[in-house]
Amino acid sequence: MAAPGQTPAYAQPGDAGADLRSSESLVLGPGERALVGTGISFALPEGYAAFVVPRSGLAVRHGITVLNSPGTIDAGYRGEIKVPLMNTDASAEFRIEPGDRIAQLIVMPVSWAVFQAVEALPESVRGNGGFGSTGVRDGAPLESAR
Ligand SMILES: O=c1ccn([C@H]2C[C@H](O)[C@@H](COP(=O)(O)OP(=O)(O)OP(=O)(O)O)O2)c(=O)[nH]1
Ligand SMILES: [Mg+2]
């Protein structure tokens, strides 16, 4: 369901993200966040999820991001899609009007894991390495670390 003019739409053929429009008028001050309505709700088919992600143009030009990105929309959710927006700019406020494209929605198939407690895991090349492990050897940074 969508209020007039609020239906998500792909800006160009083949786009992955369908733009979400604000249903509200508000001002985000520097460093402020707000849960912004979109005036839409929908029922995804089982086996799919939708993800609310930032628009790069708003991020690059105004420092606007989706605080919880990617925001997860469960297939069973029937409420209004809302966008937790954040203004990361240190000094400029950001004004939003109804109909403004504030974020985008990506619909994807999902699979369900069956979680099992085990005593040991199969070996792998990566093992426990993470969090920058590919940029160090024997505790020293590598040239390729950047
Ligand atoms: O950016 C978002 C993220 C979530 N939701 C809605 C749809 C989603 O299905 C529901 C719950 O989201 P999530 O699971 O991320 O929140 P939670 O904090 O775990 O709440 P809950 O206990 O309701 O699952 O809220 C939005 O409208 N926008
Ligand atoms: Mg949840």
PDB file of C-alpha atoms and ligand atoms in Angstrom:
ATOM      1  CA  MET A   1       0.000   0.000   0.000  1.00  0.00           C
ATOM      2  CA  ALA A   2       1.274   3.454  -0.756  1.00  0.00           C
ATOM      3  CA  ALA A   3       0.131   7.010  -0.288  1.00  0.00           C
ATOM      4  CA  PRO A   4      -0.205   8.842  -3.643  1.00  0.00           C
ATOM      5  CA  GLY A   5       3.200   9.378  -5.271  1.00  0.00           C
ATOM      6  CA  GLN A   6       5.049   7.291  -2.677  1.00  0.00           C
ATOM      7  CA  THR A   7       5.288   3.996  -4.584  1.00  0.00           C
ATOM      8  CA  PRO A   8       8.959   2.922  -4.775  1.00  0.00           C
ATOM      9  CA  ALA A   9      10.365   3.078  -8.290  1.00  0.00           C
ATOM     10  CA  TYR A  10      13.563   2.147 -10.095  1.00  0.00           C
ATOM     11  CA  ALA A  11      15.111   5.312 -11.545  1.00  0.00           C
ATOM     12  CA  GLN A  12      16.671   3.468 -14.506  1.00  0.00           C
ATOM     13  CA  PRO A  13      16.059   0.069 -16.134  1.00  0.00           C
ATOM     14  CA  GLY A  14      18.218  -2.561 -14.438  1.00  0.00           C
ATOM     15  CA  ASP A  15      18.717  -0.594 -11.225  1.00  0.00           C
ATOM     16  CA  ALA A  16      19.046  -2.758  -8.115  1.00  0.00           C
ATOM     17  CA  GLY A  17      17.651  -0.128  -5.769  1.00  0.00           C
ATOM     18  CA  ALA A  18      14.118   1.283  -5.901  1.00  0.00           C
ATOM     19  CA  ASP A  19      13.976   4.783  -4.474  1.00  0.00           C
ATOM     20  CA  LEU A  20      12.036   5.372  -1.261  1.00  0.00           C
ATOM     21  CA  ARG A  21      10.353   8.742  -0.755  1.00  0.00           C
ATOM     22  CA  SER A  22       9.791  10.599   2.464  1.00  0.00           C
ATOM     23  CA  SER A  23       6.189  11.125   3.534  1.00  0.00           C
ATOM     24  CA  GLU A  24       7.221  13.851   5.942  1.00  0.00           C
ATOM     25  CA  SER A  25       8.655  17.309   6.165  1.00  0.00           C
ATOM     26  CA  LEU A  26      11.545  17.625   8.598  1.00  0.00           C
ATOM     27  CA  VAL A  27      14.949  19.148   9.181  1.00  0.00           C
ATOM     28  CA  LEU A  28      17.935  17.082  10.313  1.00  0.00           C
ATOM     29  CA  GLY A  29      20.443  19.246  12.107  1.00  0.00           C
ATOM     30  CA  PRO A  30      24.173  18.453  12.049  1.00  0.00           C
ATOM     31  CA  GLY A  31      24.714  15.066  13.729  1.00  0.00           C
ATOM     32  CA  GLU A  32      20.964  14.506  14.198  1.00  0.00           C
ATOM     33  CA  ARG A  33      18.991  11.388  13.352  1.00  0.00           C
ATOM     34  CA  ALA A  34      15.292  10.727  12.792  1.00  0.00           C
ATOM     35  CA  LEU A  35      13.010   7.838  11.890  1.00  0.00           C
ATOM     36  CA  VAL A  36      11.459   9.044   8.644  1.00  0.00           C
ATOM     37  CA  GLY A  37       8.173   7.675   7.272  1.00  0.00           C
ATOM     38  CA  THR A  38       7.759   6.588   3.662  1.00  0.00           C
ATOM     39  CA  GLY A  39       3.974   6.103   3.591  1.00  0.00           C
ATOM     40  CA  ILE A  40       4.314   2.601   2.159  1.00  0.00           C
ATOM     41  CA  SER A  41       3.824  -0.939   3.364  1.00  0.00           C
ATOM     42  CA  PHE A  42       3.987  -4.195   1.452  1.00  0.00           C
ATOM     43  CA  ALA A  43       3.974  -7.976   1.751  1.00  0.00           C
ATOM     44  CA  LEU A  44       7.111  -9.632   0.407  1.00  0.00           C
ATOM     45  CA  PRO A  45       6.808 -13.223  -0.772  1.00  0.00           C
ATOM     46  CA  GLU A  46       8.207 -15.744   1.696  1.00  0.00           C
ATOM     47  CA  GLY A  47      11.877 -16.393   0.954  1.00  0.00           C
ATOM     48  CA  TYR A  48      12.627 -12.740   0.210  1.00  0.00           C
ATOM     49  CA  ALA A  49      13.803  -9.790   2.268  1.00  0.00           C
ATOM     50  CA  ALA A  50      14.231  -6.135   1.437  1.00  0.00           C
ATOM     51  CA  PHE A  51      17.138  -3.984   2.525  1.00  0.00           C
ATOM     52  CA  VAL A  52      17.002  -0.224   3.065  1.00  0.00           C
ATOM     53  CA  VAL A  53      20.299   1.323   1.999  1.00  0.00           C
ATOM     54  CA  PRO A  54      21.598   4.891   1.570  1.00  0.00           C
ATOM     55  CA  ARG A  55      21.612   6.840  -1.692  1.00  0.00           C
ATOM     56  CA  SER A  56      25.199   7.638  -2.617  1.00  0.00           C
ATOM     57  CA  GLY A  57      24.309  11.101  -3.910  1.00  0.00           C
ATOM     58  CA  LEU A  58      22.876  12.152  -0.542  1.00  0.00           C
ATOM     59  CA  ALA A  59      25.881  10.643   1.223  1.00  0.00           C
ATOM     60  CA  VAL A  60      28.485  12.348  -0.955  1.00  0.00           C
ATOM     61  CA  ARG A  61      26.754  15.749  -1.238  1.00  0.00           C
ATOM     62  CA  HIS A  62      25.163  16.053   2.190  1.00  0.00           C
ATOM     63  CA  GLY A  63      26.536  13.346   4.515  1.00  0.00           C
ATOM     64  CA  ILE A  64      23.106  11.705   4.789  1.00  0.00           C
ATOM     65  CA  THR A  65      23.175   8.001   5.589  1.00  0.00           C
ATOM     66  CA  VAL A  66      20.896   5.239   6.827  1.00  0.00           C
ATOM     67  CA  LEU A  67      21.970   4.705  10.413  1.00  0.00           C
ATOM     68  CA  ASN A  68      21.225   0.960  10.540  1.00  0.00           C
ATOM     69  CA  SER A  69      22.210   0.270   6.945  1.00  0.00           C
ATOM     70  CA  PRO A  70      21.276  -2.121   5.588  1.00  0.00           C
ATOM     71  CA  GLY A  71      17.891  -1.881   7.290  1.00  0.00           C
ATOM     72  CA  THR A  72      16.244  -5.286   7.170  1.00  0.00           C
ATOM     73  CA  ILE A  73      12.617  -5.631   6.067  1.00  0.00           C
ATOM     74  CA  ASP A  74      11.295  -9.053   7.028  1.00  0.00           C
ATOM     75  CA  ALA A  75       8.878 -10.789   4.685  1.00  0.00           C
ATOM     76  CA  GLY A  76       6.279 -10.908   7.431  1.00  0.00           C
ATOM     77  CA  TYR A  77       6.414  -7.166   8.204  1.00  0.00           C
ATOM     78  CA  ARG A  78       3.193  -5.344   7.384  1.00  0.00           C
ATOM     79  CA  GLY A  79       3.892  -1.991   8.993  1.00  0.00           C
ATOM     80  CA  GLU A  80       5.043   1.213   7.357  1.00  0.00           C
ATOM     81  CA  ILE A  81       8.583   1.137   5.950  1.00  0.00           C
ATOM     82  CA  LYS A  82      10.563   3.708   7.924  1.00  0.00           C
ATOM     83  CA  VAL A  83      14.082   4.961   7.386  1.00  0.00           C
ATOM     84  CA  PRO A  84      16.422   5.813  10.285  1.00  0.00           C
ATOM     85  CA  LEU A  85      18.253   8.679   8.600  1.00  0.00           C
ATOM     86  CA  MET A  86      21.336  10.384  10.009  1.00  0.00           C
ATOM     87  CA  ASN A  87      22.929  13.662   9.059  1.00  0.00           C
ATOM     88  CA  THR A  88      26.656  13.102   9.538  1.00  0.00           C
ATOM     89  CA  ASP A  89      27.590  16.605   8.361  1.00  0.00           C
ATOM     90  CA  ALA A  90      29.393  18.575  11.056  1.00  0.00           C
ATOM     91  CA  SER A  91      27.804  21.930  10.280  1.00  0.00           C
ATOM     92  CA  ALA A  92      25.021  21.843   7.651  1.00  0.00           C
ATOM     93  CA  GLU A  93      21.389  21.006   8.337  1.00  0.00           C
ATOM     94  CA  PHE A  94      19.477  18.866   5.828  1.00  0.00           C
ATOM     95  CA  ARG A  95      15.890  19.673   4.891  1.00  0.00           C
ATOM     96  CA  ILE A  96      13.506  16.911   3.755  1.00  0.00           C
ATOM     97  CA  GLU A  97      10.151  17.476   2.060  1.00  0.00           C
ATOM     98  CA  PRO A  98       7.393  14.937   1.284  1.00  0.00           C
ATOM     99  CA  GLY A  99       8.250  13.099  -1.949  1.00  0.00           C
ATOM    100  CA  ASP A 100      12.013  13.536  -1.585  1.00  0.00           C
ATOM    101  CA  ARG A 101      13.972  10.368  -2.353  1.00  0.00           C
ATOM    102  CA  ILE A 102      15.698   9.581   0.924  1.00  0.00           C
ATOM    103  CA  ALA A 103      16.963   5.999   0.544  1.00  0.00           C
ATOM    104  CA  GLN A 104      16.583   2.946  -1.643  1.00  0.00           C
ATOM    105  CA  LEU A 105      15.237  -0.547  -1.284  1.00  0.00           C
ATOM    106  CA  ILE A 106      16.890  -3.737  -2.549  1.00  0.00           C
ATOM    107  CA  VAL A 107      14.785  -6.902  -2.664  1.00  0.00           C
ATOM    108  CA  MET A 108      16.742 -10.142  -2.385  1.00  0.00           C
ATOM    109  CA  PRO A 109      16.124 -13.851  -1.902  1.00  0.00           C
ATOM    110  CA  VAL A 110      17.244 -15.142   1.481  1.00  0.00           C
ATOM    111  CA  SER A 111      17.992 -18.592   2.810  1.00  0.00           C
ATOM    112  CA  TRP A 112      17.451 -19.930   6.292  1.00  0.00           C
ATOM    113  CA  ALA A 113      20.321 -21.525   8.167  1.00  0.00           C
ATOM    114  CA  VAL A 114      19.921 -24.475  10.490  1.00  0.00           C
ATOM    115  CA  PHE A 115      22.141 -23.620  13.463  1.00  0.00           C
ATOM    116  CA  GLN A 116      23.861 -26.552  15.142  1.00  0.00           C
ATOM    117  CA  ALA A 117      26.202 -26.549  18.161  1.00  0.00           C
ATOM    118  CA  VAL A 118      29.419 -28.445  17.358  1.00  0.00           C
ATOM    119  CA  GLU A 119      32.705 -29.192  19.150  1.00  0.00           C
ATOM    120  CA  ALA A 120      34.999 -28.350  16.204  1.00  0.00           C
ATOM    121  CA  LEU A 121      34.900 -26.568  12.851  1.00  0.00           C
ATOM    122  CA  PRO A 122      36.351 -27.726   9.534  1.00  0.00           C
ATOM    123  CA  GLU A 123      39.750 -26.192   8.719  1.00  0.00           C
ATOM    124  CA  SER A 124      40.129 -23.358   6.211  1.00  0.00           C
ATOM    125  CA  VAL A 125      42.947 -21.218   4.805  1.00  0.00           C
ATOM    126  CA  ARG A 126      41.622 -18.098   6.580  1.00  0.00           C
ATOM    127  CA  GLY A 127      41.097 -19.818   9.882  1.00  0.00           C
ATOM    128  CA  ASN A 128      40.594 -17.295  12.702  1.00  0.00           C
ATOM    129  CA  GLY A 129      42.129 -14.403  10.725  1.00  0.00           C
ATOM    130  CA  GLY A 130      39.980 -11.317  10.332  1.00  0.00           C
ATOM    131  CA  PHE A 131      39.838  -7.632  11.161  1.00  0.00           C
ATOM    132  CA  GLY A 132      42.806  -6.672   8.993  1.00  0.00           C
ATOM    133  CA  SER A 133      44.658  -9.974   9.224  1.00  0.00           C
ATOM    134  CA  THR A 134      45.540  -9.922   5.503  1.00  0.00           C
ATOM    135  CA  GLY A 135      47.538  -6.702   6.022  1.00  0.00           C
ATOM    136  CA  VAL A 136      50.013  -8.124   8.581  1.00  0.00           C
ATOM    137  CA  ARG A 137      52.539 -10.989   8.703  1.00  0.00           C
ATOM    138  CA  ASP A 138      54.208 -12.078  11.942  1.00  0.00           C
ATOM    139  CA  GLY A 139      52.704  -9.017  13.625  1.00  0.00           C
ATOM    140  CA  ALA A 140      54.300  -6.506  11.195  1.00  0.00           C
ATOM    141  CA  PRO A 141      52.278  -4.460   8.665  1.00  0.00           C
ATOM    142  CA  LEU A 142      52.764  -5.434   5.021  1.00  0.00           C
ATOM    143  CA  GLU A 143      53.383  -2.976   2.179  1.00  0.00           C
ATOM    144  CA  SER A 144      50.103  -4.182   0.687  1.00  0.00           C
ATOM    145  CA  ALA A 145      48.185  -3.419   3.895  1.00  0.00           C
ATOM    146  CA  ARG A 146      46.584  -0.368   2.346  1.00  0.00           C
TER     147      ARG A 146
HETATM  148  O1  LIG B   1      15.288   0.339   8.287  1.00  0.00           O
HETATM  149  C1  LIG B   1      14.339  -0.347   8.696  1.00  0.00           C
HETATM  150  C2  LIG B   1      14.524  -1.518   9.442  1.00  0.00           C
HETATM  151  C3  LIG B   1      13.406  -2.216   9.869  1.00  0.00           C
HETATM  152  N1  LIG B   1      12.148  -1.788   9.570  1.00  0.00           N
HETATM  153  C4  LIG B   1      10.976  -2.569   9.977  1.00  0.00           C
HETATM  154  C5  LIG B   1      10.786  -3.795   9.070  1.00  0.00           C
HETATM  155  C6  LIG B   1      11.397  -4.910   9.845  1.00  0.00           C
HETATM  156  O2  LIG B   1      10.835  -6.158   9.489  1.00  0.00           O
HETATM  157  C7  LIG B   1      11.094  -4.494  11.270  1.00  0.00           C
HETATM  158  C8  LIG B   1      12.054  -5.021  12.297  1.00  0.00           C
HETATM  159  O3  LIG B   1      13.362  -4.630  11.938  1.00  0.00           O
HETATM  160  P1  LIG B   1      14.628  -5.239  12.701  1.00  0.00           P
HETATM  161  O4  LIG B   1      14.514  -6.714  12.791  1.00  0.00           O
HETATM  162  O5  LIG B   1      15.842  -4.655  12.068  1.00  0.00           O
HETATM  163  O6  LIG B   1      14.470  -4.541  14.122  1.00  0.00           O
HETATM  164  P2  LIG B   1      14.569  -5.145  15.579  1.00  0.00           P
HETATM  165  O7  LIG B   1      15.175  -4.100  16.421  1.00  0.00           O
HETATM  166  O8  LIG B   1      15.216  -6.507  15.577  1.00  0.00           O
HETATM  167  O9  LIG B   1      13.029  -5.229  15.942  1.00  0.00           O
HETATM  168  P3  LIG B   1      12.085  -6.516  16.048  1.00  0.00           P
HETATM  169  O10 LIG B   1      12.261  -7.007  17.431  1.00  0.00           O
HETATM  170  O11 LIG B   1      10.717  -5.972  15.755  1.00  0.00           O
HETATM  171  O12 LIG B   1      12.537  -7.511  14.996  1.00  0.00           O
HETATM  172  O13 LIG B   1      11.165  -3.068  11.278  1.00  0.00           O
HETATM  173  C9  LIG B   1      11.965  -0.638   8.803  1.00  0.00           C
HETATM  174  O14 LIG B   1      10.841  -0.236   8.483  1.00  0.00           O
HETATM  175  N2  LIG B   1      13.069   0.051   8.409  1.00  0.00           N
HETATM  176 MG    MG B   2      14.470  -8.144  14.385  1.00  0.00          MG
END
